[in-house]
PDB file of C-alpha atoms in Angstrom:
ATOM      1  CA  MET I  23      10.227 -18.565   9.119  1.00 51.00           C
ATOM      2  CA  ILE I  24       9.591 -14.673   9.362  1.00 63.00           C
ATOM      3  CA  GLU I  25       7.909 -13.201  12.738  1.00 66.00           C
ATOM      4  CA  LYS I  26       5.550 -10.142  11.731  1.00 72.00           C
ATOM      5  CA  THR I  27       7.183  -7.225  13.754  1.00 66.00           C
ATOM      6  CA  VAL I  28       4.986  -6.020  16.486  1.00 63.00           C
ATOM      7  CA  LYS I  29       6.015  -2.874  17.827  1.00 76.00           C
ATOM      8  CA  VAL I  30       5.472  -0.239  16.394  1.00 81.00           C
ATOM      9  CA  TYR I  31       6.522   3.478  17.775  1.00 76.00           C
ATOM     10  CA  LEU I  32       5.314   6.794  17.491  1.00 76.00           C
ATOM     11  CA  ASP I  33       7.458   9.390  16.967  1.00 64.00           C
ATOM     12  CA  THR I  34       9.166   8.519  20.238  1.00 71.00           C
ATOM     13  CA  LEU I  35      10.595   5.327  20.830  1.00 78.00           C
ATOM     14  CA  PRO I  36      13.558   3.973  23.373  1.00 81.00           C
ATOM     15  CA  PHE I  37      16.482   4.415  23.663  1.00 83.00           C
ATOM     16  CA  GLU I  38      18.440   1.737  21.893  1.00 84.00           C
ATOM     17  CA  ILE I  39      22.041   0.683  23.232  1.00 88.00           C
ATOM     18  CA  SER I  40      23.489  -1.192  20.786  1.00 90.00           C
ATOM     19  CA  GLY I  41      22.456   1.381  17.650  1.00 94.00           C
ATOM     20  CA  ARG I  42      20.538   0.964  14.936  1.00 96.00           C
ATOM     21  CA  ALA I  43      20.082  -0.003  11.084  1.00 97.00           C
ATOM     22  CA  VAL I  44      17.687   2.250   9.542  1.00 97.00           C
ATOM     23  CA  ALA I  45      15.476   1.837   6.238  1.00 98.00           C
ATOM     24  CA  LEU I  46      14.256   5.557   5.604  1.00 97.00           C
ATOM     25  CA  GLY I  47      11.768   6.284   3.053  1.00 94.00           C
ATOM     26  CA  LEU I  48       7.958   6.791   3.041  1.00 93.00           C
ATOM     27  CA  PHE I  49       7.439   3.098   1.849  1.00 95.00           C
ATOM     28  CA  ASP I  50       4.172   4.191   0.062  1.00 94.00           C
ATOM     29  CA  GLY I  51       3.691   0.978  -1.878  1.00 95.00           C
ATOM     30  CA  VAL I  52       5.942  -0.762  -0.587  1.00 96.00           C
ATOM     31  CA  HIS I  53       7.584  -1.777  -4.243  1.00 96.00           C
ATOM     32  CA  GLU I  54      10.356  -3.671  -5.069  1.00 94.00           C
ATOM     33  CA  GLY I  55      12.813  -1.396  -4.464  1.00 95.00           C
ATOM     34  CA  HIS I  56      11.068  -0.364  -1.372  1.00 97.00           C
ATOM     35  CA  ALA I  57      11.468  -4.395  -0.025  1.00 96.00           C
ATOM     36  CA  GLN I  58      15.549  -4.256  -1.417  1.00 96.00           C
ATOM     37  CA  ILE I  59      16.063  -1.463   1.163  1.00 97.00           C
ATOM     38  CA  ILE I  60      14.553  -2.870   3.900  1.00 97.00           C
ATOM     39  CA  ARG I  61      15.825  -6.145   3.349  1.00 97.00           C
ATOM     40  CA  LYS I  62      19.051  -5.613   2.963  1.00 97.00           C
ATOM     41  CA  THR I  63      18.702  -3.257   6.771  1.00 97.00           C
ATOM     42  CA  VAL I  64      17.128  -6.667   8.092  1.00 97.00           C
ATOM     43  CA  LYS I  65      20.294  -8.544   7.117  1.00 97.00           C
ATOM     44  CA  ALA I  66      22.739  -5.634   8.069  1.00 97.00           C
ATOM     45  CA  ALA I  67      21.443  -5.280  11.622  1.00 96.00           C
ATOM     46  CA  LYS I  68      21.422  -9.105  12.793  1.00 96.00           C
ATOM     47  CA  GLN I  69      25.077  -8.988  11.040  1.00 97.00           C
ATOM     48  CA  ASN I  70      25.744  -6.708  13.727  1.00 96.00           C
ATOM     49  CA  GLY I  71      23.811  -7.056  16.780  1.00 96.00           C
ATOM     50  CA  MET I  72      22.129  -3.998  16.148  1.00 96.00           C
ATOM     51  CA  LYS I  73      17.963  -3.180  16.038  1.00 94.00           C
ATOM     52  CA  SER I  74      16.347  -3.042  12.392  1.00 96.00           C
ATOM     53  CA  SER I  75      14.169  -0.615  11.937  1.00 95.00           C
ATOM     54  CA  VAL I  76      11.825   1.329   9.176  1.00 96.00           C
ATOM     55  CA  MET I  77      11.091   4.492   9.327  1.00 94.00           C
ATOM     56  CA  THR I  78       8.191   6.193   7.855  1.00 92.00           C
ATOM     57  CA  PHE I  79       5.366   8.885   7.910  1.00 90.00           C
ATOM     58  CA  SER I  80       1.450   9.623   9.201  1.00 87.00           C
ATOM     59  CA  GLY I  81      -0.693  12.828   7.526  1.00 80.00           C
ATOM     60  CA  ARG I  82       0.167  13.932   3.804  1.00 75.00           C
ATOM     61  CA  VAL I  83       3.872  13.717   2.750  1.00 71.00           C
ATOM     62  CA  LYS I  84       4.624  17.263   0.325  1.00 60.00           C
ATOM     63  CA  GLY I  85       4.416  16.335  -2.976  1.00 61.00           C
ATOM     64  CA  GLN I  86       3.336  13.028  -2.682  1.00 65.00           C
ATOM     65  CA  SER I  87      -0.049  12.131  -5.209  1.00 74.00           C
ATOM     66  CA  LYS I  88      -3.087  10.480  -2.907  1.00 88.00           C
ATOM     67  CA  SER I  89      -1.546   7.333  -1.426  1.00 93.00           C
ATOM     68  CA  ILE I  90      -1.174   3.261  -2.545  1.00 96.00           C
ATOM     69  CA  THR I  91      -1.421   2.714   0.485  1.00 95.00           C
ATOM     70  CA  THR I  92      -2.572   3.113   4.017  1.00 93.00           C
ATOM     71  CA  LEU I  93      -0.670   4.019   6.958  1.00 92.00           C
ATOM     72  CA  GLU I  94      -2.692   1.532   8.645  1.00 92.00           C
ATOM     73  CA  GLU I  95      -2.345  -0.836   5.843  1.00 94.00           C
ATOM     74  CA  ARG I  96       1.838   0.113   4.926  1.00 94.00           C
ATOM     75  CA  LEU I  97       2.214  -1.253   8.407  1.00 93.00           C
ATOM     76  CA  GLU I  98       1.119  -4.501   7.713  1.00 93.00           C
ATOM     77  CA  ILE I  99       2.781  -5.238   4.383  1.00 94.00           C
ATOM     78  CA  LEU I 100       6.485  -3.483   6.429  1.00 94.00           C
ATOM     79  CA  SER I 101       5.649  -5.893   9.623  1.00 92.00           C
ATOM     80  CA  GLU I 102       6.358  -8.589   7.499  1.00 93.00           C
ATOM     81  CA  PHE I 103       9.700  -7.990   6.066  1.00 94.00           C
ATOM     82  CA  GLY I 104      11.007  -9.387   9.823  1.00 92.00           C
ATOM     83  CA  VAL I 105      12.485  -6.028  11.408  1.00 94.00           C
ATOM     84  CA  ASP I 106      12.638  -4.995  14.708  1.00 94.00           C
ATOM     85  CA  GLU I 107      10.081  -2.225  15.257  1.00 93.00           C
ATOM     86  CA  MET I 108       8.645   0.812  12.752  1.00 92.00           C
ATOM     87  CA  VAL I 109       9.080   4.262  13.295  1.00 92.00           C
ATOM     88  CA  VAL I 110       6.090   6.418  12.557  1.00 92.00           C
ATOM     89  CA  LEU I 111       6.336   9.914  12.020  1.00 91.00           C
ATOM     90  CA  ASP I 112       4.035  12.627  11.988  1.00 89.00           C
ATOM     91  CA  PHE I 113       4.808  14.176   8.873  1.00 89.00           C
ATOM     92  CA  ASP I 114       3.272  17.884  10.084  1.00 87.00           C
ATOM     93  CA  ARG I 115       5.222  17.846  13.360  1.00 88.00           C
ATOM     94  CA  ILE I 116       8.510  18.127  10.959  1.00 88.00           C
ATOM     95  CA  LYS I 117       8.560  19.039   7.734  1.00 88.00           C
ATOM     96  CA  ASP I 118       9.295  22.405   9.198  1.00 92.00           C
ATOM     97  CA  MET I 119      12.296  20.977  10.100  1.00 94.00           C
ATOM     98  CA  GLU I 120      16.134  21.898   8.928  1.00 96.00           C
ATOM     99  CA  SER I 121      18.091  18.900   7.387  1.00 96.00           C
ATOM    100  CA  LYS I 122      20.797  18.540   9.502  1.00 96.00           C
ATOM    101  CA  ASP I 123      18.432  19.134  13.082  1.00 96.00           C
ATOM    102  CA  PHE I 124      16.597  15.582  11.106  1.00 95.00           C
ATOM    103  CA  LEU I 125      19.628  13.809  11.137  1.00 97.00           C
ATOM    104  CA  PHE I 126      20.689  15.512  13.908  1.00 96.00           C
ATOM    105  CA  ASN I 127      18.158  15.373  16.489  1.00 93.00           C
ATOM    106  CA  ILE I 128      15.608  11.995  14.287  1.00 92.00           C
ATOM    107  CA  LEU I 129      18.207   9.799  13.405  1.00 95.00           C
ATOM    108  CA  LYS I 130      21.355  10.036  15.669  1.00 94.00           C
ATOM    109  CA  ILE I 131      20.039  11.418  18.560  1.00 92.00           C
ATOM    110  CA  ASN I 132      16.206   9.614  19.121  1.00 90.00           C
ATOM    111  CA  LEU I 133      17.056   6.587  17.691  1.00 92.00           C
ATOM    112  CA  ASN I 134      20.777   6.036  18.032  1.00 95.00           C
ATOM    113  CA  ALA I 135      21.811   5.222  14.016  1.00 96.00           C
ATOM    114  CA  LYS I 136      24.635   3.023  13.497  1.00 97.00           C
ATOM    115  CA  ALA I 137      23.916   2.838   9.585  1.00 98.00           C
ATOM    116  CA  LEU I 138      21.444   4.254   7.463  1.00 98.00           C
ATOM    117  CA  PHE I 139      19.888   2.827   4.267  1.00 98.00           C
ATOM    118  CA  ALA I 140      17.837   4.683   1.583  1.00 98.00           C
ATOM    119  CA  GLY I 141      17.035   5.042  -2.414  1.00 96.00           C
ATOM    120  CA  LYS I 142      19.048   7.777  -4.036  1.00 95.00           C
ATOM    121  CA  ASP I 143      16.059   9.594  -4.549  1.00 93.00           C
ATOM    122  CA  PHE I 144      15.302  10.094   0.218  1.00 95.00           C
ATOM    123  CA  ARG I 145      14.608  13.936   0.998  1.00 93.00           C
ATOM    124  CA  PHE I 146      14.606  15.352   3.836  1.00 94.00           C
ATOM    125  CA  GLY I 147      14.337  18.625   5.905  1.00 93.00           C
ATOM    126  CA  LYS I 148      12.654  22.072   5.143  1.00 92.00           C
ATOM    127  CA  GLY I 149      11.175  21.797   1.815  1.00 91.00           C
ATOM    128  CA  ALA I 150      13.152  18.035   1.069  1.00 90.00           C
ATOM    129  CA  LYS I 151      16.150  20.110   0.877  1.00 94.00           C
ATOM    130  CA  GLY I 152      18.084  17.222   2.279  1.00 95.00           C
ATOM    131  CA  ASP I 153      19.184  14.699  -0.193  1.00 96.00           C
ATOM    132  CA  VAL I 154      22.213  11.505   0.439  1.00 96.00           C
ATOM    133  CA  ASP I 155      24.128  14.072  -0.221  1.00 97.00           C
ATOM    134  CA  GLU I 156      24.203  15.755   2.901  1.00 97.00           C
ATOM    135  CA  LEU I 157      23.540  12.130   4.521  1.00 97.00           C
ATOM    136  CA  LYS I 158      25.838  10.613   3.809  1.00 98.00           C
ATOM    137  CA  ALA I 159      28.220  13.739   4.448  1.00 98.00           C
ATOM    138  CA  PHE I 160      26.411  12.933   8.184  1.00 98.00           C
ATOM    139  CA  GLY I 161      27.654   9.542   7.643  1.00 97.00           C
ATOM    140  CA  LYS I 162      31.145  10.463   7.841  1.00 97.00           C
ATOM    141  CA  GLU I 163      31.104  12.608  10.490  1.00 97.00           C
ATOM    142  CA  TYR I 164      29.368  10.608  12.889  1.00 96.00           C
ATOM    143  CA  ASP I 165      30.666   7.309  11.826  1.00 96.00           C
ATOM    144  CA  VAL I 166      27.397   6.218  11.298  1.00 97.00           C
ATOM    145  CA  ALA I 167      27.396   3.797   7.817  1.00 97.00           C
ATOM    146  CA  VAL I 168      25.314   5.454   4.898  1.00 98.00           C
ATOM    147  CA  LYS I 169      24.095   3.058   2.054  1.00 98.00           C
ATOM    148  CA  ILE I 170      22.464   4.304  -1.268  1.00 98.00           C
ATOM    149  CA  PHE I 171      20.686   2.348  -3.261  1.00 97.00           C
ATOM    150  CA  GLU I 172      20.692   2.826  -7.196  1.00 94.00           C
ATOM    151  CA  ASP I 173      16.309   2.392  -9.384  1.00 92.00           C
ATOM    152  CA  LYS I 174      15.598  -0.715  -9.071  1.00 93.00           C
ATOM    153  CA  LEU I 175      14.094  -1.722 -13.110  1.00 94.00           C
ATOM    154  CA  TYR I 176      11.625  -3.839 -13.810  1.00 93.00           C
ATOM    155  CA  GLU I 177      11.807  -7.336 -15.211  1.00 86.00           C
ATOM    156  CA  ASP I 178      13.541  -6.765 -18.619  1.00 81.00           C
ATOM    157  CA  THR I 179      13.220  -2.837 -18.792  1.00 86.00           C
ATOM    158  CA  ASN I 180      14.713   0.041 -18.273  1.00 89.00           C
ATOM    159  CA  GLN I 181      12.187   1.291 -16.599  1.00 93.00           C
ATOM    160  CA  ARG I 182      13.013   2.351 -12.644  1.00 95.00           C
ATOM    161  CA  ILE I 183       9.749   1.204 -10.578  1.00 96.00           C
ATOM    162  CA  SER I 184       8.472   3.988  -8.467  1.00 95.00           C
ATOM    163  CA  SER I 185       5.859   4.512  -6.943  1.00 94.00           C
ATOM    164  CA  SER I 186       4.244   7.110  -9.124  1.00 94.00           C
ATOM    165  CA  TRP I 187       4.758   4.655 -12.239  1.00 96.00           C
ATOM    166  CA  ILE I 188       2.649   1.836  -9.426  1.00 97.00           C
ATOM    167  CA  ARG I 189      -0.218   5.127  -9.710  1.00 96.00           C
ATOM    168  CA  GLU I 190       0.071   5.538 -13.262  1.00 96.00           C
ATOM    169  CA  ALA I 191      -0.989   1.980 -13.728  1.00 97.00           C
ATOM    170  CA  LEU I 192      -3.742   1.472 -11.223  1.00 97.00           C
ATOM    171  CA  GLU I 193      -4.873   4.840 -13.057  1.00 96.00           C
ATOM    172  CA  GLU I 194      -5.095   2.956 -16.420  1.00 97.00           C
ATOM    173  CA  GLY I 195      -6.794  -0.030 -14.475  1.00 97.00           C
ATOM    174  CA  GLN I 196      -3.135  -1.727 -15.221  1.00 98.00           C
ATOM    175  CA  ALA I 197      -3.847  -4.187 -12.109  1.00 98.00           C
ATOM    176  CA  GLU I 198      -1.617  -6.519 -13.296  1.00 97.00           C
ATOM    177  CA  LEU I 199       0.731  -4.365 -14.162  1.00 97.00           C
ATOM    178  CA  ALA I 200       0.790  -2.792 -10.667  1.00 97.00           C
ATOM    179  CA  MET I 201       0.821  -6.121  -9.006  1.00 97.00           C
ATOM    180  CA  GLY I 202       4.495  -6.979 -10.925  1.00 96.00           C
ATOM    181  CA  LEU I 203       5.773  -3.981  -9.449  1.00 96.00           C
ATOM    182  CA  MET I 204       5.036  -4.754  -5.790  1.00 96.00           C
ATOM    183  CA  GLY I 205       6.972  -7.591  -5.554  1.00 94.00           C
ATOM    184  CA  GLY I 206       3.177  -9.748  -6.949  1.00 95.00           C
ATOM    185  CA  ARG I 207       1.071  -8.264  -3.981  1.00 96.00           C
ATOM    186  CA  PRO I 208      -1.817  -7.061  -5.584  1.00 97.00           C
ATOM    187  CA  PHE I 209      -3.418  -4.104  -5.090  1.00 98.00           C
ATOM    188  CA  SER I 210      -6.095  -3.281  -1.977  1.00 97.00           C
ATOM    189  CA  TYR I 211      -8.807  -2.247  -0.241  1.00 97.00           C
ATOM    190  CA  SER I 212      -9.394  -2.628   2.977  1.00 95.00           C
ATOM    191  CA  GLY I 213     -11.853  -1.531   5.717  1.00 94.00           C
ATOM    192  CA  ILE I 214     -15.587  -1.880   7.212  1.00 95.00           C
ATOM    193  CA  VAL I 215     -18.295  -3.782   5.526  1.00 94.00           C
ATOM    194  CA  THR I 216     -21.020  -1.034   5.309  1.00 88.00           C
ATOM    195  CA  LYS I 217     -25.084  -1.302   4.791  1.00 77.00           C
ATOM    196  CA  GLY I 218     -26.001   0.385   1.165  1.00 66.00           C
ATOM    197  CA  ARG I 219     -29.340   0.616  -0.455  1.00 60.00           C
ATOM    198  CA  GLN I 220     -28.684  -3.518  -0.722  1.00 57.00           C
ATOM    199  CA  LEU I 221     -30.442  -3.673  -3.908  1.00 57.00           C
ATOM    200  CA  GLY I 222     -27.663  -5.775  -4.984  1.00 55.00           C
ATOM    201  CA  ARG I 223     -29.103  -8.393  -3.042  1.00 56.00           C
ATOM    202  CA  THR I 224     -32.985  -6.822  -4.304  1.00 55.00           C
ATOM    203  CA  LEU I 225     -31.537  -8.274  -7.729  1.00 57.00           C
ATOM    204  CA  GLY I 226     -29.303 -11.625  -6.965  1.00 59.00           C
ATOM    205  CA  PHE I 227     -25.797  -9.842  -5.926  1.00 70.00           C
ATOM    206  CA  PRO I 228     -25.679  -9.288  -2.853  1.00 83.00           C
ATOM    207  CA  THR I 229     -22.361  -6.903  -1.934  1.00 88.00           C
ATOM    208  CA  ALA I 230     -19.911  -6.393   0.315  1.00 93.00           C
ATOM    209  CA  ASN I 231     -19.167  -2.750   0.184  1.00 92.00           C
ATOM    210  CA  ILE I 232     -16.282  -0.339   1.615  1.00 95.00           C
ATOM    211  CA  GLU I 233     -14.944   3.242   1.187  1.00 93.00           C
ATOM    212  CA  ILE I 234     -12.130   3.913  -0.442  1.00 94.00           C
ATOM    213  CA  PRO I 235     -10.242   6.253   2.104  1.00 90.00           C
ATOM    214  CA  GLU I 236     -10.483  10.011   0.639  1.00 89.00           C
ATOM    215  CA  GLU I 237      -6.989   9.640   1.265  1.00 90.00           C
ATOM    216  CA  LYS I 238      -6.026   6.113  -0.977  1.00 94.00           C
ATOM    217  CA  ILE I 239      -6.309   6.713  -4.870  1.00 95.00           C
ATOM    218  CA  THR I 240      -9.065   5.714  -6.673  1.00 95.00           C
ATOM    219  CA  ALA I 241      -8.339   2.592  -9.259  1.00 97.00           C
ATOM    220  CA  ARG I 242      -9.582   2.951 -12.567  1.00 97.00           C
ATOM    221  CA  ARG I 243     -13.754   2.506 -12.362  1.00 96.00           C
ATOM    222  CA  GLY I 244     -15.010  -0.710 -13.027  1.00 95.00           C
ATOM    223  CA  VAL I 245     -15.494  -3.989 -12.546  1.00 96.00           C
ATOM    224  CA  TYR I 246     -12.225  -6.361 -12.082  1.00 97.00           C
ATOM    225  CA  ALA I 247     -11.640  -9.905 -11.209  1.00 97.00           C
ATOM    226  CA  SER I 248     -10.768  -9.855  -7.365  1.00 97.00           C
ATOM    227  CA  LEU I 249      -9.964 -12.500  -4.086  1.00 97.00           C
ATOM    228  CA  THR I 250     -11.481 -10.945  -1.007  1.00 97.00           C
ATOM    229  CA  HIS I 251     -10.306 -12.357   2.424  1.00 97.00           C
ATOM    230  CA  ILE I 252     -12.744 -11.933   5.539  1.00 96.00           C
ATOM    231  CA  GLY I 253     -10.234 -13.279   8.496  1.00 93.00           C
ATOM    232  CA  ASN I 254      -7.956 -16.203   7.621  1.00 92.00           C
ATOM    233  CA  ASN I 255     -10.133 -17.180   4.608  1.00 94.00           C
ATOM    234  CA  VAL I 256     -10.015 -15.718   1.061  1.00 95.00           C
ATOM    235  CA  TYR I 257     -13.091 -15.347  -1.385  1.00 96.00           C
ATOM    236  CA  PRO I 258     -12.639 -15.698  -5.357  1.00 96.00           C
ATOM    237  CA  SER I 259     -15.044 -12.302  -6.094  1.00 96.00           C
ATOM    238  CA  VAL I 260     -15.639 -10.132  -8.521  1.00 96.00           C
ATOM    239  CA  THR I 261     -15.832  -5.884  -7.686  1.00 96.00           C
ATOM    240  CA  ASN I 262     -17.176  -3.361  -8.329  1.00 94.00           C
ATOM    241  CA  VAL I 263     -14.720   0.451  -8.131  1.00 96.00           C
ATOM    242  CA  GLY I 264     -16.269   3.724  -8.335  1.00 91.00           C
ATOM    243  CA  ARG I 265     -19.796   5.698  -7.718  1.00 82.00           C
ATOM    244  CA  ARG I 266     -22.460   3.744  -8.990  1.00 70.00           C
ATOM    245  CA  PRO I 267     -24.010   6.091 -11.434  1.00 59.00           C
ATOM    246  CA  THR I 268     -26.599   3.613 -12.916  1.00 56.00           C
ATOM    247  CA  VAL I 269     -28.450   3.455  -8.961  1.00 58.00           C
ATOM    248  CA  ASP I 270     -27.363   7.039  -6.964  1.00 62.00           C
ATOM    249  CA  ASP I 271     -24.180   8.225  -8.010  1.00 57.00           C
ATOM    250  CA  LYS I 272     -22.406   8.989  -5.355  1.00 63.00           C
ATOM    251  CA  ALA I 273     -19.951  12.339  -4.770  1.00 68.00           C
ATOM    252  CA  ALA I 274     -17.289   9.026  -3.007  1.00 80.00           C
ATOM    253  CA  ASP I 275     -16.162   5.941  -4.294  1.00 90.00           C
ATOM    254  CA  ASN I 276     -16.299   3.131  -2.936  1.00 92.00           C
ATOM    255  CA  ALA I 277     -15.407  -0.864  -3.335  1.00 95.00           C
ATOM    256  CA  GLU I 278     -18.636  -2.745  -4.218  1.00 93.00           C
ATOM    257  CA  THR I 279     -18.134  -7.120  -4.194  1.00 94.00           C
ATOM    258  CA  TYR I 280     -19.864  -9.584  -5.032  1.00 94.00           C
ATOM    259  CA  ILE I 281     -18.225 -13.216  -3.489  1.00 95.00           C
ATOM    260  CA  PHE I 282     -18.786 -15.913  -4.657  1.00 94.00           C
ATOM    261  CA  ASP I 283     -20.345 -18.889  -3.374  1.00 88.00           C
ATOM    262  CA  PHE I 284     -20.656 -17.218   0.261  1.00 90.00           C
ATOM    263  CA  ASP I 285     -23.682 -15.780   1.543  1.00 85.00           C
ATOM    264  CA  GLU I 286     -23.598 -14.585   5.208  1.00 88.00           C
ATOM    265  CA  ASP I 287     -24.161 -11.388   7.490  1.00 87.00           C
ATOM    266  CA  ILE I 288     -20.990  -9.716   6.985  1.00 91.00           C
ATOM    267  CA  TYR I 289     -21.979  -5.919   7.920  1.00 90.00           C
ATOM    268  CA  GLY I 290     -19.716  -4.262  10.296  1.00 93.00           C
ATOM    269  CA  ALA I 291     -16.545  -7.224   9.381  1.00 94.00           C
ATOM    270  CA  ARG I 292     -13.561  -6.070   8.193  1.00 95.00           C
ATOM    271  CA  ILE I 293     -12.690  -6.973   5.115  1.00 96.00           C
ATOM    272  CA  LYS I 294      -9.567  -7.129   1.701  1.00 97.00           C
ATOM    273  CA  VAL I 295     -10.179  -6.401  -1.515  1.00 98.00           C
ATOM    274  CA  ASP I 296      -7.625  -7.312  -4.139  1.00 98.00           C
ATOM    275  CA  LEU I 297      -7.843  -6.290  -7.247  1.00 98.00           C
ATOM    276  CA  LEU I 298      -6.272  -9.231 -10.105  1.00 98.00           C
ATOM    277  CA  SER I 299      -7.382  -7.648 -13.304  1.00 97.00           C
ATOM    278  CA  PHE I 300      -9.861  -5.213 -15.080  1.00 97.00           C
ATOM    279  CA  THR I 301     -12.956  -6.315 -16.814  1.00 95.00           C
ATOM    280  CA  ARG I 302     -14.687  -3.056 -17.890  1.00 94.00           C
ATOM    281  CA  PRO I 303     -14.759   0.737 -17.291  1.00 94.00           C
ATOM    282  CA  GLU I 304     -17.192   1.861 -14.695  1.00 90.00           C
ATOM    283  CA  MET I 305     -20.876   2.056 -17.347  1.00 86.00           C
ATOM    284  CA  LYS I 306     -24.603   3.992 -16.964  1.00 81.00           C
ATOM    285  CA  PHE I 307     -27.407   1.969 -17.319  1.00 78.00           C
ATOM    286  CA  GLY I 308     -30.804   2.976 -18.298  1.00 72.00           C
ATOM    287  CA  ASP I 309     -33.045   0.929 -15.888  1.00 77.00           C
ATOM    288  CA  ILE I 310     -31.643  -1.644 -13.012  1.00 78.00           C
ATOM    289  CA  GLU I 311     -32.755  -4.443 -15.621  1.00 81.00           C
ATOM    290  CA  ALA I 312     -29.663  -3.844 -17.595  1.00 85.00           C
ATOM    291  CA  LEU I 313     -27.535  -3.485 -14.781  1.00 82.00           C
ATOM    292  CA  ALA I 314     -28.972  -6.935 -13.564  1.00 82.00           C
ATOM    293  CA  ALA I 315     -27.664  -7.905 -17.453  1.00 86.00           C
ATOM    294  CA  GLN I 316     -24.206  -6.605 -17.185  1.00 85.00           C
ATOM    295  CA  VAL I 317     -23.727  -7.602 -13.665  1.00 86.00           C
ATOM    296  CA  ALA I 318     -24.855 -11.480 -14.706  1.00 88.00           C
ATOM    297  CA  SER I 319     -21.870 -10.646 -17.415  1.00 91.00           C
ATOM    298  CA  ASP I 320     -19.570  -9.163 -14.956  1.00 91.00           C
ATOM    299  CA  LYS I 321     -19.855 -12.102 -12.896  1.00 91.00           C
ATOM    300  CA  LEU I 322     -19.280 -14.845 -15.574  1.00 92.00           C
ATOM    301  CA  GLU I 323     -15.948 -12.662 -16.696  1.00 93.00           C
ATOM    302  CA  ALA I 324     -14.923 -12.648 -13.006  1.00 93.00           C
ATOM    303  CA  LYS I 325     -15.244 -16.792 -12.825  1.00 92.00           C
ATOM    304  CA  THR I 326     -13.979 -17.407 -16.555  1.00 93.00           C
ATOM    305  CA  TYR I 327     -10.467 -15.660 -15.055  1.00 94.00           C
ATOM    306  CA  HIS I 328     -10.379 -17.822 -11.853  1.00 95.00           C
ATOM    307  CA  SER I 329     -11.178 -20.632 -12.831  1.00 92.00           C
ATOM    308  CA  LYS I 330      -8.255 -20.071 -15.809  1.00 90.00           C
ATOM    309  CA  SER I 331      -6.052 -18.852 -12.882  1.00 86.00           C
ATOM    310  CA  GLY I 332      -6.798 -22.276 -10.715  1.00 81.00           C
ATOM    311  CA  ILE I 333      -8.935 -19.935  -7.957  1.00 77.00           C
ATOM    312  CA  MET I 334     -11.841 -21.623  -8.024  1.00 70.00           C
ATOM    313  CA  SER I 335     -13.338 -24.833 -10.969  1.00 59.00           C
ATOM    314  CA  GLU I 336     -15.399 -23.960 -14.018  1.00 56.00           C
ATOM    315  CA  LYS I 337     -18.454 -25.435 -12.222  1.00 52.00           C
TER     316      LYS I 337
END
């Protein structure tokens, strides 16, 4: 059984005399291409008596769109690979560092890296001028093993798995495709349940609302069959992603979830909502009665999805 990583270092970490095997990247979405890099890092570290480390970044990385995973979500996922430690660098603090300084000061001096693992598109240093060729040259000069991974292709296609592809899938509502690209892990939203206008409770379908962080991508606005994690329990549910145009047309997006067979007060609790399958796009209705009728239909369709998936009975 793989134990979850508990050590997270922000910018600084203790010197490791035995050296480190380090997986390099942002790892947004932690897709199947990322997974192969991290698994190889862990394996190499164990075989050579080193600490295994995964490096990632906090802050908005230049050139990146809104993130698939927040830093907190990313660290939670990365911890499940059994690495010894995770190192979080503040991008704003290193974005103007020359590539040679990043290699020597961060990787050689601070981390005492003995082995480095990265995808072929890994970039680093000021203006992202550093590339894998410079990484290899650094490895030869300082006797650091460097393993560069080719693109991982998706199933029987010739298309490379990438964070960009996951974002595109989510923007189109292709939740199942995004899940496949991420190795079977659903795209999710997590956060604290907040009180809204409580209109759903009045209409007979109480919902749990969580705000979508500004830095995180908004999946195609609309309704999804979903799963909701509350503590150690998981419940079938149906989720609306968007701005609720019929009710208040909010400026910010949120995820509003109806949880089947659940009637507990969870305001203030942290939950996670997995988006499984897109049902329909966001719509604006003429009145509350029309909205209520559509919600009833959405619940039925989501329940049918969960029944066919074996998640819940058809009763």
